[in-house]
JSON list of C-alpha atoms in Angstrom, two decimals:
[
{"chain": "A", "resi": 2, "resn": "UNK", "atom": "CA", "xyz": [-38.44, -6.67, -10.36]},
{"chain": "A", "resi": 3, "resn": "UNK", "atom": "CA", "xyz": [-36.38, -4.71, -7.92]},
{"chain": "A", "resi": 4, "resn": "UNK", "atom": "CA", "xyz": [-33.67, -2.43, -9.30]},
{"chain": "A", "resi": 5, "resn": "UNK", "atom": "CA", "xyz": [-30.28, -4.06, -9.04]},
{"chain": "A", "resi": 6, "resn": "UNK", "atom": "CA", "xyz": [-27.78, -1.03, -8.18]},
{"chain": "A", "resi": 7, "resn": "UNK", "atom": "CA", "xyz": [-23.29, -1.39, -7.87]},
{"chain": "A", "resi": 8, "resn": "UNK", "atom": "CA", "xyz": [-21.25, 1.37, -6.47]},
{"chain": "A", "resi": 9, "resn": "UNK", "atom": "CA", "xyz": [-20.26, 3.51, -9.22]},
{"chain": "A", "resi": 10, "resn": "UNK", "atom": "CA", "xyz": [-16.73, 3.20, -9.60]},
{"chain": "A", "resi": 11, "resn": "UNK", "atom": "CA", "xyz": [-15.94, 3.87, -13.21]},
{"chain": "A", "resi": 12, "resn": "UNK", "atom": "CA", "xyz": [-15.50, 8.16, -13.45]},
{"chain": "A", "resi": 13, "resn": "UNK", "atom": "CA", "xyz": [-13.60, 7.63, -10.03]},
{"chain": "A", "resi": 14, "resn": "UNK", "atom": "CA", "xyz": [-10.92, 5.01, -11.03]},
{"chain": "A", "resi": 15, "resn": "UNK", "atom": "CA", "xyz": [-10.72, 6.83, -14.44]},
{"chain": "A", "resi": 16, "resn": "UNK", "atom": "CA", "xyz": [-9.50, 10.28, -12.48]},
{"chain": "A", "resi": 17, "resn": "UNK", "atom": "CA", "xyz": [-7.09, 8.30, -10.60]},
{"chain": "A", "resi": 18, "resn": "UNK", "atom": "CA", "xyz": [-3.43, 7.67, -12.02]},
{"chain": "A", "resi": 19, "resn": "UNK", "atom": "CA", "xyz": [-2.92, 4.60, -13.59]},
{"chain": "A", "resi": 20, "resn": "UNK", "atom": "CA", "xyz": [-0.49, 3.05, -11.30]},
{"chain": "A", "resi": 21, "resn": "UNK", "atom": "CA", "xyz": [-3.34, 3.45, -8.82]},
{"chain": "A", "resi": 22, "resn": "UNK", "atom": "CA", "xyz": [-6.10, 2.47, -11.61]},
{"chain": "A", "resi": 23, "resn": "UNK", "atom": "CA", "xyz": [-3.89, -0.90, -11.73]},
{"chain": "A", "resi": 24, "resn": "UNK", "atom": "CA", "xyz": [-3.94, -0.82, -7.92]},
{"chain": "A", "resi": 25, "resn": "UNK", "atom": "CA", "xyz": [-7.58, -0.89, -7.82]},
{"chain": "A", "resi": 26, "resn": "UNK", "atom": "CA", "xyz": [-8.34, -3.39, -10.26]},
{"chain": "A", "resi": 27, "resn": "UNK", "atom": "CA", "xyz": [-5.35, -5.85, -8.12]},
{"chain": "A", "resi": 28, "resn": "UNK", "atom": "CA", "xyz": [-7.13, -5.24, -5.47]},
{"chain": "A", "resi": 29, "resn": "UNK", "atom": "CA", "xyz": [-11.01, -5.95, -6.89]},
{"chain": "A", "resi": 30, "resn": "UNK", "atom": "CA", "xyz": [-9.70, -9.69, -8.18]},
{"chain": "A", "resi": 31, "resn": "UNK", "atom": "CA", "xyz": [-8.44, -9.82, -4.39]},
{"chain": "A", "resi": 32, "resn": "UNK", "atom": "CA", "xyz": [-11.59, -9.07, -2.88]},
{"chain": "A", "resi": 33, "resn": "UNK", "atom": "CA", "xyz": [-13.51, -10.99, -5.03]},
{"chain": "A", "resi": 34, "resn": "UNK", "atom": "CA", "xyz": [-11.46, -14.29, -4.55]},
{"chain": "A", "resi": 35, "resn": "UNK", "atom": "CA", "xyz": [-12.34, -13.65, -0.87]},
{"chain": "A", "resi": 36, "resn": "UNK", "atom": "CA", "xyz": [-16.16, -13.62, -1.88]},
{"chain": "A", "resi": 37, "resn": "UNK", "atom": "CA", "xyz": [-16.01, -16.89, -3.84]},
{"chain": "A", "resi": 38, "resn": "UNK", "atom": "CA", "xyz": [-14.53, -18.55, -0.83]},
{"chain": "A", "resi": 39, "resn": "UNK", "atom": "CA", "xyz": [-17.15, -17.22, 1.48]},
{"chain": "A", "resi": 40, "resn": "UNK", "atom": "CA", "xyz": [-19.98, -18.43, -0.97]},
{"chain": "A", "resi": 41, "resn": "UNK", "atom": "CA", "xyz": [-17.95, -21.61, -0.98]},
{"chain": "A", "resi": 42, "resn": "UNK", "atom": "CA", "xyz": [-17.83, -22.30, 2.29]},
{"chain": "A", "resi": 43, "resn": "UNK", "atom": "CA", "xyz": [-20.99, -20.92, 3.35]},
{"chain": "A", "resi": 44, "resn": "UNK", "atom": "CA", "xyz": [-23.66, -24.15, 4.29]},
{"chain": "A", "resi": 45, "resn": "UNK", "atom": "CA", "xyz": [-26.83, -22.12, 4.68]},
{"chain": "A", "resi": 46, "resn": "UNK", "atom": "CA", "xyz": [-26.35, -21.57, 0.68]},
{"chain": "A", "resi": 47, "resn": "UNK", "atom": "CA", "xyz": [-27.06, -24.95, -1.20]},
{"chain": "A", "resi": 48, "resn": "UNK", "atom": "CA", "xyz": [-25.11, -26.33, -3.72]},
{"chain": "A", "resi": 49, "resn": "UNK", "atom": "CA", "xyz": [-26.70, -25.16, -7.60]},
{"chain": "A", "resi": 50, "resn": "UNK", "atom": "CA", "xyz": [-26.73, -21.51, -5.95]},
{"chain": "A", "resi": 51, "resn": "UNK", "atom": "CA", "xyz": [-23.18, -22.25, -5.02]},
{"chain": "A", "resi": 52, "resn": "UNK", "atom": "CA", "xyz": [-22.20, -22.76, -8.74]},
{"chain": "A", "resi": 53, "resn": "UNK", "atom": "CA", "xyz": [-24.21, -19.85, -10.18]},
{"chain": "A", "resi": 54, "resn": "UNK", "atom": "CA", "xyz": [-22.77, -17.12, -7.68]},
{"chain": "A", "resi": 55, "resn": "UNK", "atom": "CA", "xyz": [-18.76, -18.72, -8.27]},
{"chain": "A", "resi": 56, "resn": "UNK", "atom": "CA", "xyz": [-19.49, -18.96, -11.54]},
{"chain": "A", "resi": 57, "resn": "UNK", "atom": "CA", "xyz": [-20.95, -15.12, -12.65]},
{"chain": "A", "resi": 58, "resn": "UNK", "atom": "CA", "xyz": [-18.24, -13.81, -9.63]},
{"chain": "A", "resi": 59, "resn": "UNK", "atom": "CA", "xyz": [-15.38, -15.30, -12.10]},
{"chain": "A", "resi": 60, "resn": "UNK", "atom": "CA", "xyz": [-17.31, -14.18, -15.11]},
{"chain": "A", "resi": 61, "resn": "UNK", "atom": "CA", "xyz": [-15.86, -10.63, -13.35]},
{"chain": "A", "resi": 62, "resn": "UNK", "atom": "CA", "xyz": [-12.76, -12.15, -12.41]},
{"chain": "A", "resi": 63, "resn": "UNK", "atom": "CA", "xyz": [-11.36, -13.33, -15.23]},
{"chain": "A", "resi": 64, "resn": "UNK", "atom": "CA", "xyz": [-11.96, -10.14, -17.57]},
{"chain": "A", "resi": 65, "resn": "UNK", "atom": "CA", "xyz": [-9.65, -8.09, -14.65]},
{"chain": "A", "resi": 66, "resn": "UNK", "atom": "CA", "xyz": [-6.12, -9.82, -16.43]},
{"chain": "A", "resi": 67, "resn": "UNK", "atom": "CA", "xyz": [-7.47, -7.68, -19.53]},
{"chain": "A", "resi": 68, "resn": "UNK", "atom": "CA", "xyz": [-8.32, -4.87, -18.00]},
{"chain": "A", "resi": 69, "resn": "UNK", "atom": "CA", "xyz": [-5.13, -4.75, -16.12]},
{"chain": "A", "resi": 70, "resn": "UNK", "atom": "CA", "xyz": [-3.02, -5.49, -19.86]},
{"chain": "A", "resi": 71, "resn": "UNK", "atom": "CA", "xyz": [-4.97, -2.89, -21.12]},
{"chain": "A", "resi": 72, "resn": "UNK", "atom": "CA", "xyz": [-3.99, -0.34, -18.31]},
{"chain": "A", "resi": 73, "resn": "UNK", "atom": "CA", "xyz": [-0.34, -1.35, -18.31]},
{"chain": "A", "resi": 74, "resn": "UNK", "atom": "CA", "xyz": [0.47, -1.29, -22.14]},
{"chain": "A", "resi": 75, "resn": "UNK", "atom": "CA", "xyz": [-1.83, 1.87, -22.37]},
{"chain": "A", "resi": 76, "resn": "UNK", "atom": "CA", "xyz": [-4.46, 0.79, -24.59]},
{"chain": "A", "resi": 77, "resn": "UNK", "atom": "CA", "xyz": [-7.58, 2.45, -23.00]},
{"chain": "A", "resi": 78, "resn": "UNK", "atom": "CA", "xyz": [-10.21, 0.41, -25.65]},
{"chain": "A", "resi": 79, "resn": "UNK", "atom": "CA", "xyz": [-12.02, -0.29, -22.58]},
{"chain": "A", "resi": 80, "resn": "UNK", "atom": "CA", "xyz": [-13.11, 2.16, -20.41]},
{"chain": "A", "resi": 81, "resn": "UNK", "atom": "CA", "xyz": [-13.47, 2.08, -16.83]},
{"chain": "A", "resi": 82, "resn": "UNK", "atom": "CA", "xyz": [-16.88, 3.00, -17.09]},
{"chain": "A", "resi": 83, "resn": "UNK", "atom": "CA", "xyz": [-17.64, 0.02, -19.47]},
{"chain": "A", "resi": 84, "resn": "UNK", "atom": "CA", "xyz": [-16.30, -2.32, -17.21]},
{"chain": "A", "resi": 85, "resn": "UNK", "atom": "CA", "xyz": [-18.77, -0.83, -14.21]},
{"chain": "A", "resi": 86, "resn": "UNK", "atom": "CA", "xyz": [-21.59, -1.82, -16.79]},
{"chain": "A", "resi": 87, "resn": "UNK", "atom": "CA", "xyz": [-19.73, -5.66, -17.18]},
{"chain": "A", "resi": 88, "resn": "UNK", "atom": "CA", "xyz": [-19.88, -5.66, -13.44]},
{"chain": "A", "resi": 89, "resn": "UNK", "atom": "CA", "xyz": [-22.95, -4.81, -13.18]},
{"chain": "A", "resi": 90, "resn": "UNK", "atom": "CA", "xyz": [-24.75, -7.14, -16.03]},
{"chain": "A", "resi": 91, "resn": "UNK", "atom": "CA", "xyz": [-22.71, -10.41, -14.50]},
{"chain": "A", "resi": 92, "resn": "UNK", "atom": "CA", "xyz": [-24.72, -9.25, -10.79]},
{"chain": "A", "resi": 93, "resn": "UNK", "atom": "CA", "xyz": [-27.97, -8.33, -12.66]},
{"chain": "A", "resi": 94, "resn": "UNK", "atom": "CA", "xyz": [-27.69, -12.24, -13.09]},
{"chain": "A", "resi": 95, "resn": "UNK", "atom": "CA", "xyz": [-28.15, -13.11, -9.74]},
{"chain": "A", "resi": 96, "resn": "UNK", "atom": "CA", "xyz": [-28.79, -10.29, -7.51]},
{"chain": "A", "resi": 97, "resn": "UNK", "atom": "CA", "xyz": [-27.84, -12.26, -3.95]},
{"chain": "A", "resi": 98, "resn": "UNK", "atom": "CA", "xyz": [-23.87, -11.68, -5.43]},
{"chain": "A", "resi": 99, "resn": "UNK", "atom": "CA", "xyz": [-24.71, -7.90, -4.98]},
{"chain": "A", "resi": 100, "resn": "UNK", "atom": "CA", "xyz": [-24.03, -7.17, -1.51]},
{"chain": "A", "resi": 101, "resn": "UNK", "atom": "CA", "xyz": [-20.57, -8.97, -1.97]},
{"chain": "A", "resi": 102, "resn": "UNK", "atom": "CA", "xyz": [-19.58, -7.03, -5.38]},
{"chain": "A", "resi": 103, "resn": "UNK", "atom": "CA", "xyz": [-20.33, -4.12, -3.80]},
{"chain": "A", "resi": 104, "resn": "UNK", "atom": "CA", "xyz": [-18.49, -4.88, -0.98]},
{"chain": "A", "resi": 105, "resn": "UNK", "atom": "CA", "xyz": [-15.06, -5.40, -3.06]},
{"chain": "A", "resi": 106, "resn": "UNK", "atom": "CA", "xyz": [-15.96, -2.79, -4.90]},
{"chain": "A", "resi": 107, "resn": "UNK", "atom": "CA", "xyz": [-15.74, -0.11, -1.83]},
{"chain": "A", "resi": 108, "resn": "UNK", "atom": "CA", "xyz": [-12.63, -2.19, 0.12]},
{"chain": "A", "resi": 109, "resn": "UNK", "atom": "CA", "xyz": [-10.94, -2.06, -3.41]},
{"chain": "A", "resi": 110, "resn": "UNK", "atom": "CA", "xyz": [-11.32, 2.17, -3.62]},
{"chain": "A", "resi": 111, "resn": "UNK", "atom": "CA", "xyz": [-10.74, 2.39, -0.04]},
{"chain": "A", "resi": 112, "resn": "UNK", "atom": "CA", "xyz": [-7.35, 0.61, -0.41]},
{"chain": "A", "resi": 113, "resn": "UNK", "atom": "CA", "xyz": [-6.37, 2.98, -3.09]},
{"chain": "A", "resi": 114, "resn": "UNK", "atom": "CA", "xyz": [-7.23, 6.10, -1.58]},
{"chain": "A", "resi": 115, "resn": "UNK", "atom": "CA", "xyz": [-5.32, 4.78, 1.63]},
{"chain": "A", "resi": 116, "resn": "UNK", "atom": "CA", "xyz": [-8.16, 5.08, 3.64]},
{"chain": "A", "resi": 117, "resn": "UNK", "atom": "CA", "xyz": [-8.06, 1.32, 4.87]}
]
């Protein structure tokens, strides 16, 4: 079994401000919208894969509303770093969403750091 890796993006957001923490996370749900519509649309993937990639991608997208709650009322029960490990146990369940994830993952930083 190969080793399934994300980029590490926990200890980075945390060091950021949270206006920009909020940013990032805005951003992530963005990006990862754009993934589900490339799976979506994409015909070389058939249909059962379809499901299983749209459905662990929201099982990431829907805990960001929390996240972000958490962030703006200042309640820091859940650390950035535990939500890396969420991320990363939804794409340890099918590894072909990695590429993607990881892809958000660095457009979403970039953004934030103004780079893009």
């Amino acid at each position: 079994m190969e080793a399934v890796n994300i980029l590490k993006f926990g200890e980075s957001v945390s060091r950021l401000p949270i206006d920009r923490q909020i940013t990032f996370y805005e951003r992530f749900a963005h990006e990862l919208t754009i993934v589900i519509r490339c799976v979506w649309s994409n015909e070389k993937i058939d249909d059962a894969e379809k499901v299983d990639r749209m459905k662990l991608l929201n099982e990431i997208i829907h805990r960001i509303p929390s996240k972000l709650s958490q962030l703006r009322n200042q309640n820091y029960e859940w650390e950035n770093t535990q939500f890396e490990e969420m991320v990363l146990h939804w794409v340890k369940q099918n590894t072909a969403i990695c590429k993607e994830v990881n892809n958000a993952i660095g457009y979403s930083y970039k953004a934030v750091k103004g780079i893009v």
